[in-house]
Amino acid sequence: MAEPARDTYVERRSTQGRKDLTYPEPPEPLAVPVYDNHCHLEIADGDDPLGLDEQLRRAAAVGVAGVVQASGDLVSSRWAVAAAERHANVLAAVAIHPNDAPTFAERGALDDALAEIDALAAHPRVRAVGETGLDFFRTGEEGRPAQFASFEAHIEIAKRHGIAMQIHDRDAHREVLGTLHRVGAPEKTVFHCFSGDADMAREATEMGCFLSFAGNVTFKNAQNLRDALHATPLERILVETDAPFLTPAPFRGRPNAPYLVPLTLRAIASELGVDADELGARVAANTVAVYGEFR
Ligand SMILES: [Zn+2]
């Protein structure tokens, strides 16, 4: 397949205040392949943005065998489905982001948008609804009714299609867990970029949820995430980049990409005192259990 032209990117990440906008050197390849279960490859970043083909080529070269392309609005959801149609190693997640739900609701467009997400979720390359959830950091009091309504609608869509759900939870731990307890979590629910502590990790995994750890688990100030790791059964751990965001140490601030997953996987293995290859095999099996085979 041809490389999508740069102008097919739907968004450009702000580079303001960031010093080094070059992509980091690739890490040592993993012996056991894993997957990046949450990234946004439609967002161009850095001085010389990588196209989708190059992103996937670099990932495969270091043992990252596939990615789940997450979405936050209709344009990115359609982009994710198209990317997953073209590439065997891309699966799609579709959703209206919790911070966009209030904007859609204000325009009276939320129901139609959710109907389109529901229709896209029927596509065989769409293996998750995501990212959905609650964000009390960026959305104020007035936007919350729309956020809750959208979150519950996405839960229903995931259940109806029997696919996974990727949760975005920012400063809303109690309310996200409360919603899942109240309406019932889809069978395969993933806390994308898990941001809670050990107690929350225990509560979420007891409900059967998976916790996906991103590059911020390597940050100095993220002891809560490392504590959470220790409280998470190995069969509930997933790994992601959330690229182009959350670049793992020692490259914080530079563009992130799926080929940097080995840094985060090795940091998790070393924190847990387990062999990186064994952890990789476990995490890959967890990923396939949630999203199905990448092909
Ligand atoms: Zn994301």
mmCIF file of C-alpha atoms and ligand atoms in Angstrom:
data_model
loop_
_atom_site.group_PDB
_atom_site.id
_atom_site.type_symbol
_atom_site.label_atom_id
_atom_site.label_comp_id
_atom_site.label_asym_id
_atom_site.label_seq_id
_atom_site.Cartn_x
_atom_site.Cartn_y
_atom_site.Cartn_z
ATOM 1 C CA MET A 1 0.000 0.000 0.000
ATOM 2 C CA ALA A 2 1.114 3.523 -0.718
ATOM 3 C CA GLU A 3 2.206 5.754 2.122
ATOM 4 C CA PRO A 4 -0.635 8.160 2.961
ATOM 5 C CA ALA A 5 0.339 11.694 1.989
ATOM 6 C CA ARG A 6 1.228 14.059 4.822
ATOM 7 C CA ASP A 7 -1.943 16.022 4.178
ATOM 8 C CA THR A 8 -4.022 12.979 5.105
ATOM 9 C CA TYR A 9 -3.015 13.534 8.727
ATOM 10 C CA VAL A 10 -6.072 14.777 10.525
ATOM 11 C CA GLU A 11 -4.230 16.676 13.245
ATOM 12 C CA ARG A 12 -0.853 18.188 14.081
ATOM 13 C CA ARG A 13 0.389 18.110 17.661
ATOM 14 C CA SER A 14 1.541 21.424 19.094
ATOM 15 C CA THR A 15 5.315 21.629 19.367
ATOM 16 C CA GLN A 16 5.261 24.704 21.596
ATOM 17 C CA GLY A 17 7.701 24.611 24.507
ATOM 18 C CA ARG A 18 9.308 21.342 23.408
ATOM 19 C CA LYS A 19 13.022 21.408 22.649
ATOM 20 C CA ASP A 20 13.971 18.268 20.755
ATOM 21 C CA LEU A 21 11.444 17.381 18.077
ATOM 22 C CA THR A 22 13.343 14.504 16.496
ATOM 23 C CA TYR A 23 12.352 10.866 16.842
ATOM 24 C CA PRO A 24 14.561 8.902 19.290
ATOM 25 C CA GLU A 25 16.935 6.127 18.198
ATOM 26 C CA PRO A 26 15.204 2.749 17.955
ATOM 27 C CA PRO A 27 15.704 0.512 21.016
ATOM 28 C CA GLU A 28 17.160 -3.010 20.923
ATOM 29 C CA PRO A 29 14.584 -5.284 19.250
ATOM 30 C CA LEU A 30 12.428 -7.478 21.484
ATOM 31 C CA ALA A 31 13.000 -11.230 21.156
ATOM 32 C CA VAL A 32 9.286 -11.882 21.747
ATOM 33 C CA PRO A 33 6.892 -9.685 19.724
ATOM 34 C CA VAL A 34 4.294 -7.537 21.484
ATOM 35 C CA TYR A 35 1.612 -5.043 20.400
ATOM 36 C CA ASP A 36 0.962 -1.361 21.069
ATOM 37 C CA ASN A 37 -2.673 -1.500 22.181
ATOM 38 C CA HIS A 38 -3.344 2.265 22.047
ATOM 39 C CA CYS A 39 -1.882 4.938 19.788
ATOM 40 C CA HIS A 40 -2.927 7.896 17.639
ATOM 41 C CA LEU A 41 -0.946 7.596 14.420
ATOM 42 C CA GLU A 42 -3.178 10.134 12.622
ATOM 43 C CA ILE A 43 -1.529 12.926 14.633
ATOM 44 C CA ALA A 44 1.571 14.316 12.974
ATOM 45 C CA ASP A 45 4.338 15.253 15.392
ATOM 46 C CA GLY A 46 7.951 16.415 15.408
ATOM 47 C CA ASP A 47 10.199 18.079 12.839
ATOM 48 C CA ASP A 48 9.799 15.270 10.340
ATOM 49 C CA PRO A 49 6.526 13.393 11.006
ATOM 50 C CA LEU A 50 6.493 9.697 10.203
ATOM 51 C CA GLY A 51 3.855 8.353 7.834
ATOM 52 C CA LEU A 52 1.833 5.314 8.784
ATOM 53 C CA ASP A 53 3.873 2.871 6.666
ATOM 54 C CA GLU A 54 7.119 4.061 8.252
ATOM 55 C CA GLN A 55 5.595 3.895 11.746
ATOM 56 C CA LEU A 56 4.604 0.274 11.153
ATOM 57 C CA ARG A 57 7.940 -0.605 9.525
ATOM 58 C CA ARG A 58 9.915 0.766 12.480
ATOM 59 C CA ALA A 59 7.616 -0.987 14.933
ATOM 60 C CA ALA A 60 7.965 -4.372 13.220
ATOM 61 C CA ALA A 61 11.756 -3.958 13.123
ATOM 62 C CA VAL A 62 11.924 -3.918 16.943
ATOM 63 C CA GLY A 63 9.326 -6.636 17.594
ATOM 64 C CA VAL A 64 6.163 -4.534 17.858
ATOM 65 C CA ALA A 65 3.989 -6.664 15.611
ATOM 66 C CA GLY A 66 0.822 -4.610 15.546
ATOM 67 C CA VAL A 67 -1.052 -1.587 16.885
ATOM 68 C CA VAL A 68 -4.557 -0.635 17.939
ATOM 69 C CA GLN A 69 -5.319 2.775 16.472
ATOM 70 C CA ALA A 70 -7.546 4.669 18.926
ATOM 71 C CA SER A 71 -9.947 7.492 18.035
ATOM 72 C CA GLY A 72 -11.668 10.486 19.553
ATOM 73 C CA ASP A 73 -14.075 11.885 16.970
ATOM 74 C CA LEU A 74 -15.741 10.952 13.697
ATOM 75 C CA VAL A 75 -12.832 11.980 11.470
ATOM 76 C CA SER A 76 -10.243 10.023 13.452
ATOM 77 C CA SER A 77 -12.611 7.046 13.796
ATOM 78 C CA ARG A 78 -13.057 6.871 10.013
ATOM 79 C CA TRP A 79 -9.267 7.254 9.610
ATOM 80 C CA ALA A 80 -8.687 4.357 12.031
ATOM 81 C CA VAL A 81 -11.048 2.067 10.114
ATOM 82 C CA ALA A 82 -9.399 2.962 6.792
ATOM 83 C CA ALA A 83 -5.929 2.312 8.259
ATOM 84 C CA ALA A 84 -7.058 -1.045 9.642
ATOM 85 C CA GLU A 85 -8.536 -1.995 6.250
ATOM 86 C CA ARG A 86 -5.216 -1.256 4.524
ATOM 87 C CA HIS A 87 -2.841 -2.811 7.068
ATOM 88 C CA ALA A 88 -3.074 -6.329 8.494
ATOM 89 C CA ASN A 89 -1.164 -5.243 11.623
ATOM 90 C CA VAL A 90 -3.511 -2.352 12.470
ATOM 91 C CA LEU A 91 -6.785 -2.819 14.351
ATOM 92 C CA ALA A 92 -9.180 0.065 14.947
ATOM 93 C CA ALA A 93 -10.903 1.492 18.011
ATOM 94 C CA VAL A 94 -13.666 4.057 17.383
ATOM 95 C CA ALA A 95 -15.244 6.600 19.732
ATOM 96 C CA ILE A 96 -16.177 10.147 20.601
ATOM 97 C CA HIS A 97 -13.636 11.320 23.206
ATOM 98 C CA PRO A 98 -15.047 12.315 26.622
ATOM 99 C CA ASN A 99 -13.768 15.867 26.102
ATOM 100 C CA ASP A 100 -15.514 16.085 22.723
ATOM 101 C CA ALA A 101 -18.849 14.665 23.872
ATOM 102 C CA PRO A 102 -19.983 17.992 25.434
ATOM 103 C CA THR A 103 -19.120 19.880 22.223
ATOM 104 C CA PHE A 104 -21.165 17.447 20.134
ATOM 105 C CA ALA A 105 -24.020 17.697 22.659
ATOM 106 C CA GLU A 106 -24.022 21.517 22.533
ATOM 107 C CA ARG A 107 -24.488 21.367 18.764
ATOM 108 C CA GLY A 108 -27.244 18.783 19.197
ATOM 109 C CA ALA A 109 -25.052 16.336 17.274
ATOM 110 C CA LEU A 110 -24.150 13.748 19.919
ATOM 111 C CA ASP A 111 -26.865 11.205 19.059
ATOM 112 C CA ASP A 112 -25.993 11.215 15.356
ATOM 113 C CA ALA A 113 -22.295 10.912 16.175
ATOM 114 C CA LEU A 114 -22.952 7.942 18.466
ATOM 115 C CA ALA A 115 -25.055 6.336 15.737
ATOM 116 C CA GLU A 116 -22.103 6.570 13.358
ATOM 117 C CA ILE A 117 -19.754 5.087 15.997
ATOM 118 C CA ASP A 118 -22.256 2.259 16.433
ATOM 119 C CA ALA A 119 -22.265 1.645 12.669
ATOM 120 C CA LEU A 120 -18.447 1.713 12.457
ATOM 121 C CA ALA A 121 -18.237 -0.697 15.414
ATOM 122 C CA ALA A 122 -19.830 -3.383 13.233
ATOM 123 C CA HIS A 123 -16.788 -3.362 10.919
ATOM 124 C CA PRO A 124 -14.696 -6.529 11.335
ATOM 125 C CA ARG A 125 -11.460 -4.512 11.699
ATOM 126 C CA VAL A 126 -12.930 -2.501 14.594
ATOM 127 C CA ARG A 127 -12.078 -4.449 17.735
ATOM 128 C CA ALA A 128 -12.758 -1.834 20.401
ATOM 129 C CA VAL A 129 -14.763 1.215 21.320
ATOM 130 C CA GLY A 130 -12.274 3.836 22.457
ATOM 131 C CA GLU A 131 -11.355 6.096 23.798
ATOM 132 C CA THR A 132 -14.366 6.801 25.958
ATOM 133 C CA GLY A 133 -14.779 7.485 29.660
ATOM 134 C CA LEU A 134 -14.697 10.539 31.895
ATOM 135 C CA ASP A 135 -12.313 13.494 32.096
ATOM 136 C CA PHE A 136 -12.910 15.922 34.950
ATOM 137 C CA PHE A 137 -9.547 17.600 34.336
ATOM 138 C CA ARG A 138 -10.386 19.199 31.019
ATOM 139 C CA THR A 139 -14.193 19.198 31.159
ATOM 140 C CA GLY A 140 -15.969 21.292 33.776
ATOM 141 C CA GLU A 141 -19.161 20.668 35.719
ATOM 142 C CA GLU A 142 -21.409 21.862 32.852
ATOM 143 C CA GLY A 143 -20.064 19.282 30.399
ATOM 144 C CA ARG A 144 -20.378 16.290 32.668
ATOM 145 C CA PRO A 145 -23.963 15.179 31.929
ATOM 146 C CA ALA A 146 -22.992 14.814 28.245
ATOM 147 C CA GLN A 147 -19.819 12.957 29.254
ATOM 148 C CA PHE A 148 -21.716 10.462 31.370
ATOM 149 C CA ALA A 149 -24.361 9.954 28.666
ATOM 150 C CA SER A 150 -21.695 9.411 26.012
ATOM 151 C CA PHE A 151 -19.699 7.015 28.222
ATOM 152 C CA GLU A 152 -22.788 4.897 28.919
ATOM 153 C CA ALA A 153 -23.719 4.886 25.225
ATOM 154 C CA HIS A 154 -20.206 3.651 24.340
ATOM 155 C CA ILE A 155 -20.476 0.902 26.978
ATOM 156 C CA GLU A 156 -23.690 -0.246 25.285
ATOM 157 C CA ILE A 157 -22.085 -0.162 21.836
ATOM 158 C CA ALA A 158 -19.142 -2.291 23.030
ATOM 159 C CA LYS A 159 -21.540 -4.806 24.566
ATOM 160 C CA ARG A 160 -23.834 -4.882 21.527
ATOM 161 C CA HIS A 161 -20.948 -5.652 19.166
ATOM 162 C CA GLY A 162 -19.081 -7.904 21.605
ATOM 163 C CA ILE A 163 -15.888 -5.859 21.259
ATOM 164 C CA ALA A 164 -13.481 -4.374 23.791
ATOM 165 C CA MET A 165 -13.657 -0.909 25.345
ATOM 166 C CA GLN A 166 -10.736 1.455 26.005
ATOM 167 C CA ILE A 167 -11.361 3.805 28.921
ATOM 168 C CA HIS A 168 -9.936 7.314 29.188
ATOM 169 C CA ASP A 169 -10.058 8.269 32.875
ATOM 170 C CA ARG A 170 -8.597 11.565 33.952
ATOM 171 C CA ASP A 171 -9.242 12.734 37.517
ATOM 172 C CA ALA A 172 -12.458 10.711 37.537
ATOM 173 C CA HIS A 173 -11.417 7.360 39.047
ATOM 174 C CA ARG A 174 -14.385 7.020 41.444
ATOM 175 C CA GLU A 175 -16.963 8.013 38.849
ATOM 176 C CA VAL A 176 -15.546 5.714 36.154
ATOM 177 C CA LEU A 177 -15.503 2.722 38.513
ATOM 178 C CA GLY A 178 -18.941 3.710 39.817
ATOM 179 C CA THR A 179 -20.358 3.784 36.277
ATOM 180 C CA LEU A 180 -18.883 0.353 35.501
ATOM 181 C CA HIS A 181 -20.315 -1.072 38.739
ATOM 182 C CA ARG A 182 -23.716 0.489 38.002
ATOM 183 C CA VAL A 183 -24.235 -0.495 34.371
ATOM 184 C CA GLY A 184 -21.775 -3.401 34.129
ATOM 185 C CA ALA A 185 -18.430 -3.285 32.300
ATOM 186 C CA PRO A 186 -18.107 -4.818 28.830
ATOM 187 C CA GLU A 187 -16.432 -8.219 29.095
ATOM 188 C CA LYS A 188 -13.129 -6.856 27.774
ATOM 189 C CA THR A 189 -12.567 -3.458 29.362
ATOM 190 C CA VAL A 190 -9.176 -1.742 29.254
ATOM 191 C CA PHE A 191 -8.069 1.220 31.337
ATOM 192 C CA HIS A 192 -5.948 2.959 28.692
ATOM 193 C CA CYS A 193 -2.930 4.780 30.173
ATOM 194 C CA PHE A 194 -3.870 3.569 33.633
ATOM 195 C CA SER A 195 -3.445 6.467 36.060
ATOM 196 C CA GLY A 196 -4.683 5.121 39.393
ATOM 197 C CA ASP A 197 -2.891 3.658 42.388
ATOM 198 C CA ALA A 198 -2.511 0.139 43.802
ATOM 199 C CA ASP A 199 -5.968 0.141 45.429
ATOM 200 C CA MET A 200 -7.638 1.154 42.180
ATOM 201 C CA ALA A 201 -5.630 -1.466 40.276
ATOM 202 C CA ARG A 202 -6.956 -4.115 42.654
ATOM 203 C CA GLU A 203 -10.544 -2.881 42.357
ATOM 204 C CA ALA A 204 -10.448 -2.682 38.543
ATOM 205 C CA THR A 205 -8.791 -6.063 38.011
ATOM 206 C CA GLU A 206 -11.191 -7.708 40.473
ATOM 207 C CA MET A 207 -13.947 -6.499 38.111
ATOM 208 C CA GLY A 208 -12.077 -8.266 35.318
ATOM 209 C CA CYS A 209 -10.628 -5.140 33.689
ATOM 210 C CA PHE A 210 -7.250 -4.947 31.964
ATOM 211 C CA LEU A 211 -4.801 -2.162 32.828
ATOM 212 C CA SER A 212 -2.741 -0.691 30.011
ATOM 213 C CA PHE A 213 0.510 0.975 31.083
ATOM 214 C CA ALA A 214 2.055 3.734 28.975
ATOM 215 C CA GLY A 215 5.438 5.496 28.904
ATOM 216 C CA ASN A 216 4.580 7.540 31.984
ATOM 217 C CA VAL A 217 5.211 4.427 34.102
ATOM 218 C CA THR A 218 8.903 5.291 33.537
ATOM 219 C CA PHE A 219 8.562 8.864 34.859
ATOM 220 C CA LYS A 220 10.302 9.672 38.174
ATOM 221 C CA ASN A 221 7.152 11.153 39.716
ATOM 222 C CA ALA A 222 4.952 8.149 38.831
ATOM 223 C CA GLN A 223 5.527 5.913 41.860
ATOM 224 C CA ASN A 224 1.727 5.360 42.054
ATOM 225 C CA LEU A 225 1.864 3.625 38.672
ATOM 226 C CA ARG A 226 4.734 1.367 39.713
ATOM 227 C CA ASP A 227 2.831 0.513 42.911
ATOM 228 C CA ALA A 228 -0.224 -0.230 40.751
ATOM 229 C CA LEU A 229 1.877 -2.553 38.569
ATOM 230 C CA HIS A 230 2.759 -4.668 41.586
ATOM 231 C CA ALA A 231 -0.955 -4.915 42.461
ATOM 232 C CA THR A 232 -1.933 -6.050 38.930
ATOM 233 C CA PRO A 233 -1.997 -9.763 38.020
ATOM 234 C CA LEU A 234 0.280 -10.429 35.012
ATOM 235 C CA GLU A 235 -2.691 -11.697 33.006
ATOM 236 C CA ARG A 236 -4.302 -8.225 33.258
ATOM 237 C CA ILE A 237 -1.338 -6.123 32.055
ATOM 238 C CA LEU A 238 -1.228 -4.467 28.627
ATOM 239 C CA VAL A 239 1.320 -2.036 27.187
ATOM 240 C CA GLU A 240 0.762 1.011 24.973
ATOM 241 C CA THR A 241 2.434 4.192 23.773
ATOM 242 C CA ASP A 242 -0.517 6.627 23.461
ATOM 243 C CA ALA A 243 1.793 7.988 20.725
ATOM 244 C CA PRO A 244 2.580 10.734 19.923
ATOM 245 C CA PHE A 245 2.141 11.537 23.633
ATOM 246 C CA LEU A 246 3.820 10.202 26.805
ATOM 247 C CA THR A 247 7.228 9.297 25.371
ATOM 248 C CA PRO A 248 9.027 7.018 27.863
ATOM 249 C CA ALA A 249 12.206 8.012 29.695
ATOM 250 C CA PRO A 250 14.878 8.969 28.725
ATOM 251 C CA PHE A 251 13.150 10.608 25.724
ATOM 252 C CA ARG A 252 10.353 12.503 27.485
ATOM 253 C CA GLY A 253 9.111 15.443 25.364
ATOM 254 C CA ARG A 254 10.251 14.026 22.034
ATOM 255 C CA PRO A 255 7.788 12.455 19.566
ATOM 256 C CA ASN A 256 6.517 9.034 20.634
ATOM 257 C CA ALA A 257 5.834 6.090 18.311
ATOM 258 C CA PRO A 258 4.963 2.391 18.589
ATOM 259 C CA TYR A 259 8.621 1.409 17.969
ATOM 260 C CA LEU A 260 9.375 2.766 21.465
ATOM 261 C CA VAL A 261 7.157 0.162 23.196
ATOM 262 C CA PRO A 262 10.237 -1.961 24.075
ATOM 263 C CA LEU A 263 11.423 0.804 26.451
ATOM 264 C CA THR A 264 8.198 0.680 28.439
ATOM 265 C CA LEU A 265 7.947 -3.110 28.357
ATOM 266 C CA ARG A 266 11.495 -3.481 29.691
ATOM 267 C CA ALA A 267 10.859 -0.871 32.399
ATOM 268 C CA ILE A 268 7.788 -2.827 33.528
ATOM 269 C CA ALA A 269 9.716 -6.115 33.510
ATOM 270 C CA SER A 270 12.535 -4.649 35.552
ATOM 271 C CA GLU A 271 10.123 -3.048 38.041
ATOM 272 C CA LEU A 272 8.360 -6.400 38.496
ATOM 273 C CA GLY A 273 11.595 -8.389 38.515
ATOM 274 C CA VAL A 274 10.407 -10.652 35.696
ATOM 275 C CA ASP A 275 12.119 -11.663 32.463
ATOM 276 C CA ALA A 276 11.274 -9.250 29.616
ATOM 277 C CA ASP A 277 10.673 -12.077 27.131
ATOM 278 C CA GLU A 278 8.309 -13.858 29.503
ATOM 279 C CA LEU A 279 6.470 -10.614 30.218
ATOM 280 C CA GLY A 280 6.312 -9.887 26.479
ATOM 281 C CA ALA A 281 4.767 -13.276 25.737
ATOM 282 C CA ARG A 282 2.214 -12.750 28.527
ATOM 283 C CA VAL A 283 1.322 -9.209 27.410
ATOM 284 C CA ALA A 284 1.021 -10.296 23.760
ATOM 285 C CA ALA A 285 -1.353 -13.104 24.776
ATOM 286 C CA ASN A 286 -3.387 -10.641 26.878
ATOM 287 C CA THR A 287 -3.599 -8.265 23.907
ATOM 288 C CA VAL A 288 -4.884 -10.981 21.580
ATOM 289 C CA ALA A 289 -7.348 -12.101 24.259
ATOM 290 C CA VAL A 290 -8.803 -8.583 24.318
ATOM 291 C CA TYR A 291 -8.741 -7.576 20.615
ATOM 292 C CA GLY A 292 -8.468 -10.867 18.742
ATOM 293 C CA GLU A 293 -5.760 -11.779 16.250
ATOM 294 C CA PHE A 294 -3.921 -9.046 14.337
ATOM 295 C CA ARG A 295 -4.468 -10.108 10.765
HETATM 296 ZN ZN ZN B 1 -5.155 8.088 23.699
#
